[in-house]
CSV table of C-alpha atoms in Angstrom, one decimal:
chain,number,residue,atom,x,y,z
T,1,UNK,CA,0.0,0.0,0.0
T,2,UNK,CA,1.5,3.3,-1.0
T,3,UNK,CA,1.7,6.2,1.4
T,4,UNK,CA,-0.8,8.3,-0.6
T,5,UNK,CA,-3.4,5.5,-0.4
T,6,UNK,CA,-2.8,5.0,3.2
T,7,UNK,CA,-3.2,8.7,4.0
T,8,UNK,CA,-6.5,8.8,1.9
T,9,UNK,CA,-7.9,5.8,3.8
T,10,UNK,CA,-6.9,7.3,7.1
T,11,UNK,CA,-8.7,10.5,6.2
T,12,UNK,CA,-11.8,8.6,5.1
T,13,UNK,CA,-11.9,6.6,8.3
T,14,UNK,CA,-11.4,9.8,10.4
T,15,UNK,CA,-14.3,11.5,8.6
T,16,UNK,CA,-16.5,8.5,9.1
T,17,UNK,CA,-15.7,8.3,12.8
T,18,UNK,CA,-16.2,12.0,13.2
T,19,UNK,CA,-19.6,11.8,11.5
T,20,UNK,CA,-20.7,8.9,13.7
T,21,UNK,CA,-19.9,10.8,16.9
T,22,UNK,CA,-21.2,14.2,15.6
T,23,UNK,CA,-21.8,16.4,17.4
T,24,UNK,CA,-19.1,16.1,20.1
T,25,UNK,CA,-19.2,19.8,21.0
T,26,UNK,CA,-21.8,22.6,20.8
T,27,UNK,CA,-23.2,23.6,17.4
T,28,UNK,CA,-23.6,27.2,16.4
T,29,UNK,CA,-26.7,28.3,14.5
T,30,UNK,CA,-26.1,31.8,13.0
T,31,UNK,CA,-29.0,34.2,12.5
T,32,UNK,CA,-28.5,37.3,10.4
T,33,UNK,CA,-30.9,39.5,12.3
T,34,UNK,CA,-31.2,40.8,15.9
T,35,UNK,CA,-32.7,38.8,18.7
T,36,UNK,CA,-36.4,38.8,19.1
T,37,UNK,CA,-37.4,38.8,15.5
T,38,UNK,CA,-39.4,36.1,13.7
T,39,UNK,CA,-36.3,34.3,12.3
T,40,UNK,CA,-34.5,34.4,15.7
T,41,UNK,CA,-37.5,33.1,17.6
T,42,UNK,CA,-37.9,30.2,15.2
T,43,UNK,CA,-34.2,29.4,15.3
T,44,UNK,CA,-34.3,29.2,19.1
T,45,UNK,CA,-37.3,26.9,19.1
T,46,UNK,CA,-35.5,24.6,16.6
T,47,UNK,CA,-32.2,24.9,18.5
T,48,UNK,CA,-33.8,23.8,21.8
T,49,UNK,CA,-35.2,20.6,20.2
T,50,UNK,CA,-31.9,19.8,18.4
T,51,UNK,CA,-30.0,20.3,21.7
T,52,UNK,CA,-32.1,17.6,23.3
T,53,UNK,CA,-31.7,15.3,20.3
T,54,UNK,CA,-27.9,15.7,20.2
T,55,UNK,CA,-27.1,15.9,23.9
T,56,UNK,CA,-25.1,18.9,22.9
T,57,UNK,CA,-26.0,22.6,23.0
T,58,UNK,CA,-27.1,24.2,19.7
T,59,UNK,CA,-26.4,27.9,20.4
T,60,UNK,CA,-28.1,30.6,18.4
T,61,UNK,CA,-25.7,33.5,17.5
T,62,UNK,CA,-27.1,36.7,16.2
T,63,UNK,CA,-24.9,38.4,13.6
T,64,UNK,CA,-27.1,41.3,12.4
T,65,UNK,CA,-26.0,43.8,9.8
T,66,UNK,CA,-25.7,44.4,6.1
T,67,UNK,CA,-29.1,42.7,5.5
T,68,UNK,CA,-27.7,39.5,6.9
T,69,UNK,CA,-24.6,39.6,4.6
T,70,UNK,CA,-22.3,39.5,7.6
T,71,UNK,CA,-23.8,36.3,8.9
T,72,UNK,CA,-23.8,34.7,5.4
T,73,UNK,CA,-20.2,35.5,4.8
T,74,UNK,CA,-19.1,34.1,8.2
T,75,UNK,CA,-20.8,30.8,7.6
T,76,UNK,CA,-19.5,30.6,4.0
T,77,UNK,CA,-15.9,30.9,5.4
T,78,UNK,CA,-16.4,28.5,8.3
T,79,UNK,CA,-14.9,25.0,8.6
T,80,UNK,CA,-17.2,22.5,6.9
T,81,UNK,CA,-17.6,20.2,9.9
T,82,UNK,CA,-21.3,20.8,10.8
T,83,UNK,CA,-20.5,23.0,13.8
T,84,UNK,CA,-21.4,26.3,12.1
T,85,UNK,CA,-24.9,26.5,10.5
T,86,UNK,CA,-26.9,29.3,9.1
T,87,UNK,CA,-30.7,30.1,9.1
T,88,UNK,CA,-31.5,31.3,5.6
T,89,UNK,CA,-34.3,33.8,4.7
T,90,UNK,CA,-35.1,35.3,1.4
T,91,UNK,CA,-32.0,37.6,1.8
T,92,UNK,CA,-29.9,34.5,1.1
T,93,UNK,CA,-31.1,34.7,-2.5
T,94,UNK,CA,-31.8,38.4,-2.7
T,95,UNK,CA,-28.4,39.7,-1.6
T,96,UNK,CA,-26.7,37.5,-4.2
T,97,UNK,CA,-29.0,39.1,-6.9
T,98,UNK,CA,-28.7,42.7,-5.7
T,99,UNK,CA,-24.9,42.5,-5.4
T,100,UNK,CA,-24.3,40.3,-8.4
T,101,UNK,CA,-21.6,42.7,-9.6
T,102,UNK,CA,-19.5,42.1,-6.5
T,103,UNK,CA,-20.2,38.3,-6.4
T,104,UNK,CA,-20.3,38.1,-2.6
T,105,UNK,CA,-21.3,34.4,-2.7
T,106,UNK,CA,-23.2,31.8,-4.7
T,107,UNK,CA,-26.3,31.0,-2.6
T,108,UNK,CA,-26.2,27.3,-3.7
T,109,UNK,CA,-22.7,26.4,-4.7
T,110,UNK,CA,-21.1,28.0,-1.6
T,111,UNK,CA,-23.3,26.2,0.9
T,112,UNK,CA,-24.6,22.8,1.8
T,113,UNK,CA,-28.4,22.7,2.0
T,114,UNK,CA,-29.7,20.7,5.0
T,115,UNK,CA,-33.4,21.3,5.3
T,116,UNK,CA,-36.2,23.7,4.7
T,117,UNK,CA,-37.7,24.7,8.1
T,118,UNK,CA,-40.9,26.8,7.6
T,119,UNK,CA,-42.7,29.4,5.6
T,120,UNK,CA,-43.4,32.9,7.0
T,121,UNK,CA,-46.5,34.4,5.3
T,122,UNK,CA,-47.1,38.1,5.4
T,123,UNK,CA,-50.1,40.3,6.2
T,124,UNK,CA,-50.8,43.5,4.5
T,125,UNK,CA,-51.6,46.0,7.2
T,126,UNK,CA,-52.7,49.7,7.5
T,127,UNK,CA,-53.7,52.0,10.4
T,128,UNK,CA,-56.7,50.8,12.3
T,129,UNK,CA,-59.0,53.5,10.9
T,130,UNK,CA,-57.5,53.5,7.4
T,131,UNK,CA,-59.9,54.1,4.6
T,132,UNK,CA,-58.5,51.0,2.9
T,133,UNK,CA,-60.3,47.7,3.6
T,134,UNK,CA,-58.5,45.4,1.2
T,135,UNK,CA,-55.6,45.3,-1.3
T,136,UNK,CA,-57.8,46.5,-4.2
T,137,UNK,CA,-58.6,49.7,-2.3
T,138,UNK,CA,-54.9,50.4,-2.0
T,139,UNK,CA,-54.2,49.7,-5.7
T,140,UNK,CA,-57.1,51.9,-6.8
T,141,UNK,CA,-55.8,54.8,-4.7
T,142,UNK,CA,-52.3,54.3,-6.1
T,143,UNK,CA,-53.7,54.5,-9.7
T,144,UNK,CA,-55.7,57.6,-8.8
T,145,UNK,CA,-52.7,59.3,-7.1
T,146,UNK,CA,-49.4,58.0,-8.5
T,147,UNK,CA,-46.5,58.3,-6.0
T,148,UNK,CA,-48.7,59.3,-3.1
T,149,UNK,CA,-49.5,55.9,-1.6
T,150,UNK,CA,-46.5,54.8,0.5
T,151,UNK,CA,-45.4,51.5,2.0
T,152,UNK,CA,-42.9,50.8,4.7
T,153,UNK,CA,-40.3,48.1,5.1
T,154,UNK,CA,-37.5,47.0,7.4
T,155,UNK,CA,-35.0,47.8,4.6
T,156,UNK,CA,-34.3,47.5,0.9
T,157,UNK,CA,-34.4,43.9,-0.3
T,158,UNK,CA,-36.3,42.5,2.7
T,159,UNK,CA,-39.6,40.6,2.5
T,160,UNK,CA,-41.8,43.7,3.2
T,161,UNK,CA,-40.0,45.7,0.5
T,162,UNK,CA,-40.2,43.0,-2.2
T,163,UNK,CA,-43.8,42.2,-1.4
T,164,UNK,CA,-44.7,45.9,-1.9
T,165,UNK,CA,-42.5,46.1,-5.1
T,166,UNK,CA,-44.3,43.0,-6.4
T,167,UNK,CA,-47.7,44.7,-5.9
T,168,UNK,CA,-46.4,47.7,-7.8
T,169,UNK,CA,-45.0,45.6,-10.7
T,170,UNK,CA,-48.2,43.5,-11.0
T,171,UNK,CA,-50.5,46.5,-11.0
T,172,UNK,CA,-48.2,48.9,-13.0
T,173,UNK,CA,-48.6,51.5,-10.3
T,174,UNK,CA,-46.1,53.9,-8.7
T,175,UNK,CA,-45.9,53.9,-4.9
T,176,UNK,CA,-43.4,55.4,-2.5
T,177,UNK,CA,-41.2,52.8,-0.7
T,178,UNK,CA,-40.0,54.1,2.7
T,179,UNK,CA,-37.4,51.8,4.3
T,180,UNK,CA,-36.7,51.8,8.0
T,181,UNK,CA,-34.0,50.1,10.2
T,182,UNK,CA,-36.2,47.3,11.4
T,183,UNK,CA,-39.9,46.2,11.3
T,184,UNK,CA,-40.8,47.9,14.6
T,185,UNK,CA,-40.2,51.5,13.6
T,186,UNK,CA,-41.8,50.8,10.2
T,187,UNK,CA,-44.9,49.4,11.8
T,188,UNK,CA,-45.0,52.4,14.2
T,189,UNK,CA,-45.2,54.8,11.3
T,190,UNK,CA,-48.0,52.7,9.7
T,191,UNK,CA,-50.0,52.8,12.9
T,192,UNK,CA,-49.5,56.5,13.1
T,193,UNK,CA,-50.9,56.9,9.7
T,194,UNK,CA,-47.8,58.5,8.2
T,195,UNK,CA,-47.3,55.5,5.9
T,196,UNK,CA,-50.2,54.1,4.0
T,197,UNK,CA,-49.5,50.4,4.5
T,198,UNK,CA,-46.8,47.7,4.8
T,199,UNK,CA,-46.4,43.9,4.6
T,200,UNK,CA,-45.5,42.5,7.9
T,201,UNK,CA,-44.6,38.9,9.1
T,202,UNK,CA,-47.6,37.2,10.6
T,203,UNK,CA,-46.0,37.3,14.0
T,204,UNK,CA,-47.1,39.3,17.1
T,205,UNK,CA,-49.7,41.6,15.6
T,206,UNK,CA,-52.9,40.0,16.8
T,207,UNK,CA,-53.1,42.2,19.9
T,208,UNK,CA,-52.6,45.4,17.8
T,209,UNK,CA,-55.4,44.2,15.5
T,210,UNK,CA,-57.7,43.4,18.5
T,211,UNK,CA,-57.0,46.9,19.8
T,212,UNK,CA,-57.9,48.3,16.4
T,213,UNK,CA,-54.5,50.0,16.1
T,214,UNK,CA,-54.0,47.9,12.9
T,215,UNK,CA,-56.2,46.7,10.2
T,216,UNK,CA,-55.4,43.6,8.2
T,217,UNK,CA,-56.1,44.2,4.5
T,218,UNK,CA,-54.8,40.9,3.0
T,219,UNK,CA,-52.8,37.7,3.7
T,220,UNK,CA,-50.2,36.1,1.5
T,221,UNK,CA,-51.2,32.5,2.3
T,222,UNK,CA,-52.8,30.3,-0.3
T,223,UNK,CA,-56.0,30.0,1.7
T,224,UNK,CA,-57.6,32.4,4.1
T,225,UNK,CA,-55.8,32.3,7.5
T,226,UNK,CA,-57.8,31.0,10.5
T,227,UNK,CA,-56.7,34.0,12.6
T,228,UNK,CA,-58.2,36.4,10.0
T,229,UNK,CA,-61.1,34.4,8.3
T,230,UNK,CA,-62.8,37.6,7.0
T,231,UNK,CA,-59.6,38.9,5.3
T,232,UNK,CA,-59.1,38.0,1.6
T,233,UNK,CA,-55.9,36.4,0.4
T,234,UNK,CA,-53.8,38.3,-2.1
T,235,UNK,CA,-54.8,35.8,-4.8
T,236,UNK,CA,-58.5,36.5,-4.1
T,237,UNK,CA,-57.7,40.2,-4.5
T,238,UNK,CA,-56.4,39.7,-8.0
T,239,UNK,CA,-52.8,38.8,-7.3
T,240,UNK,CA,-52.8,35.2,-8.6
T,241,UNK,CA,-49.8,33.2,-7.4
T,242,UNK,CA,-48.7,35.8,-4.7
T,243,UNK,CA,-48.4,32.9,-2.2
T,244,UNK,CA,-45.5,31.5,-4.2
T,245,UNK,CA,-43.4,34.4,-2.9
T,246,UNK,CA,-43.9,33.6,0.7
T,247,UNK,CA,-40.6,33.7,2.5
T,248,UNK,CA,-39.0,30.3,3.3
T,249,UNK,CA,-36.6,29.7,6.2
T,250,UNK,CA,-34.1,26.9,6.1
T,251,UNK,CA,-30.8,25.6,7.4
T,252,UNK,CA,-27.5,25.4,5.5
T,253,UNK,CA,-23.9,24.9,6.3
T,254,UNK,CA,-20.7,25.8,4.4
T,255,UNK,CA,-20.0,23.9,1.2
T,256,UNK,CA,-18.4,20.5,1.6
T,257,UNK,CA,-20.2,19.2,4.7
T,258,UNK,CA,-19.7,15.4,5.1
T,259,UNK,CA,-22.8,13.5,3.9
T,260,UNK,CA,-23.1,11.6,7.2
T,261,UNK,CA,-23.1,14.9,9.1
T,262,UNK,CA,-25.7,16.4,6.8
T,263,UNK,CA,-27.9,13.3,7.4
T,264,UNK,CA,-27.5,13.6,11.2
T,265,UNK,CA,-28.5,17.3,11.1
T,266,UNK,CA,-31.4,16.8,8.7
T,267,UNK,CA,-32.8,14.0,10.9
T,268,UNK,CA,-32.6,16.3,14.0
T,269,UNK,CA,-34.3,19.2,12.2
T,270,UNK,CA,-37.1,17.1,10.8
T,271,UNK,CA,-37.6,15.3,14.1
T,272,UNK,CA,-38.1,18.7,15.7
T,273,UNK,CA,-40.6,19.9,13.1
T,274,UNK,CA,-42.9,16.9,13.5
T,275,UNK,CA,-43.2,17.3,17.3
T,276,UNK,CA,-46.7,18.4,18.1
T,277,UNK,CA,-45.6,20.9,20.7
T,278,UNK,CA,-43.1,22.4,18.3
T,279,UNK,CA,-45.6,22.6,15.5
T,280,UNK,CA,-48.0,24.4,17.8
T,281,UNK,CA,-45.3,26.9,18.9
T,282,UNK,CA,-44.5,27.7,15.2
T,283,UNK,CA,-48.1,27.9,14.2
T,284,UNK,CA,-48.8,30.4,16.9
T,285,UNK,CA,-46.0,32.5,15.4
T,286,UNK,CA,-47.9,32.3,12.1
T,287,UNK,CA,-45.3,30.0,10.5
T,288,UNK,CA,-46.3,27.3,8.2
T,289,UNK,CA,-44.4,24.0,8.6
T,290,UNK,CA,-44.4,20.9,6.5
T,291,UNK,CA,-42.1,18.7,8.4
T,292,UNK,CA,-38.9,19.9,6.8
T,293,UNK,CA,-37.3,18.5,3.6
T,294,UNK,CA,-34.5,16.3,2.3
T,295,UNK,CA,-31.2,18.2,1.5
T,296,UNK,CA,-31.9,17.5,-2.2
T,297,UNK,CA,-35.4,19.0,-2.0
T,298,UNK,CA,-34.1,22.1,-0.2
T,299,UNK,CA,-31.4,22.6,-2.8
T,300,UNK,CA,-34.1,22.5,-5.6
T,301,UNK,CA,-36.2,24.9,-3.6
T,302,UNK,CA,-33.3,27.3,-3.2
T,303,UNK,CA,-32.8,27.3,-7.0
T,304,UNK,CA,-36.4,28.2,-7.6
T,305,UNK,CA,-36.3,30.8,-4.9
T,306,UNK,CA,-33.3,32.5,-6.7
T,307,UNK,CA,-35.3,32.5,-9.9
T,308,UNK,CA,-38.5,34.0,-8.4
T,309,UNK,CA,-36.8,36.8,-6.6
T,310,UNK,CA,-34.7,37.6,-9.6
T,311,UNK,CA,-38.0,38.1,-11.6
T,312,UNK,CA,-39.4,40.4,-9.0
T,313,UNK,CA,-36.2,42.4,-8.6
T,314,UNK,CA,-36.0,42.9,-12.4
T,315,UNK,CA,-39.7,43.7,-12.9
T,316,UNK,CA,-39.7,46.2,-10.0
T,317,UNK,CA,-36.2,47.6,-10.9
T,318,UNK,CA,-35.0,47.1,-7.3
T,319,UNK,CA,-31.5,48.4,-6.6
T,320,UNK,CA,-29.1,47.7,-3.7
T,321,UNK,CA,-28.7,50.6,-1.3
């Protein structure tokens, strides 16, 4: 046996042994947004279940900034051993599109897909006493007064911005996009009536709706949402296929993760997502879960996600800040 073959076999055995004992130390799950937001909350629910499964801590680490680009780059550069993971949102695809000239990363080739986790539908909201009752009212006003109807977002390229841009593109209207540094200040301006409407994650607004500080105009789900049975879906309001643009969250690692480690991680994630108590927690947050996916299914989903947001960004002429 030559030395080269011996070294290759030794490396293979070491990798296999490492995968069998994975994880032997805490796992880091990086989130590209501040603590307390929808992505962070879902990541922490998942991490708690995975910690129990592994007998090792899965620690959520928030790396906010640059529309999650800081977090993405960190995970891309990390050692491909399964101990550094990333919770993807639509920014995983969108940043690569908006900054294509700089080629910051390839959202598929530079990462190892592990599993889809959940979908986060949006609600279209306005001030509680807004004259708008549904998406059609907003569109009609925008057609009557080009540039006067405004919509808020947590920043350029985020889900709220792109949902508003999609409405503009589909209706050939001109509205004013007003970005803020976070969902909270954006929503505050909507409730104050200084911004006409915004798309907001279906998380934590039920009390504001009950207090009539907010009015829900539409939901991005395929069917009417049980929390808002009298509110039309975007499709019902004339935006056929709008639900296809619902943001998906998933877990990836850096490129080159050992297949056995990927299987172990995938099994732990999917085991969490089928637990009744976990499903209930996520459903209360407005998240839609389908029990996860295989790595191959998630890779195919990421490719489609890249295509759909590229279409929206081109149609709405969205530019990076």
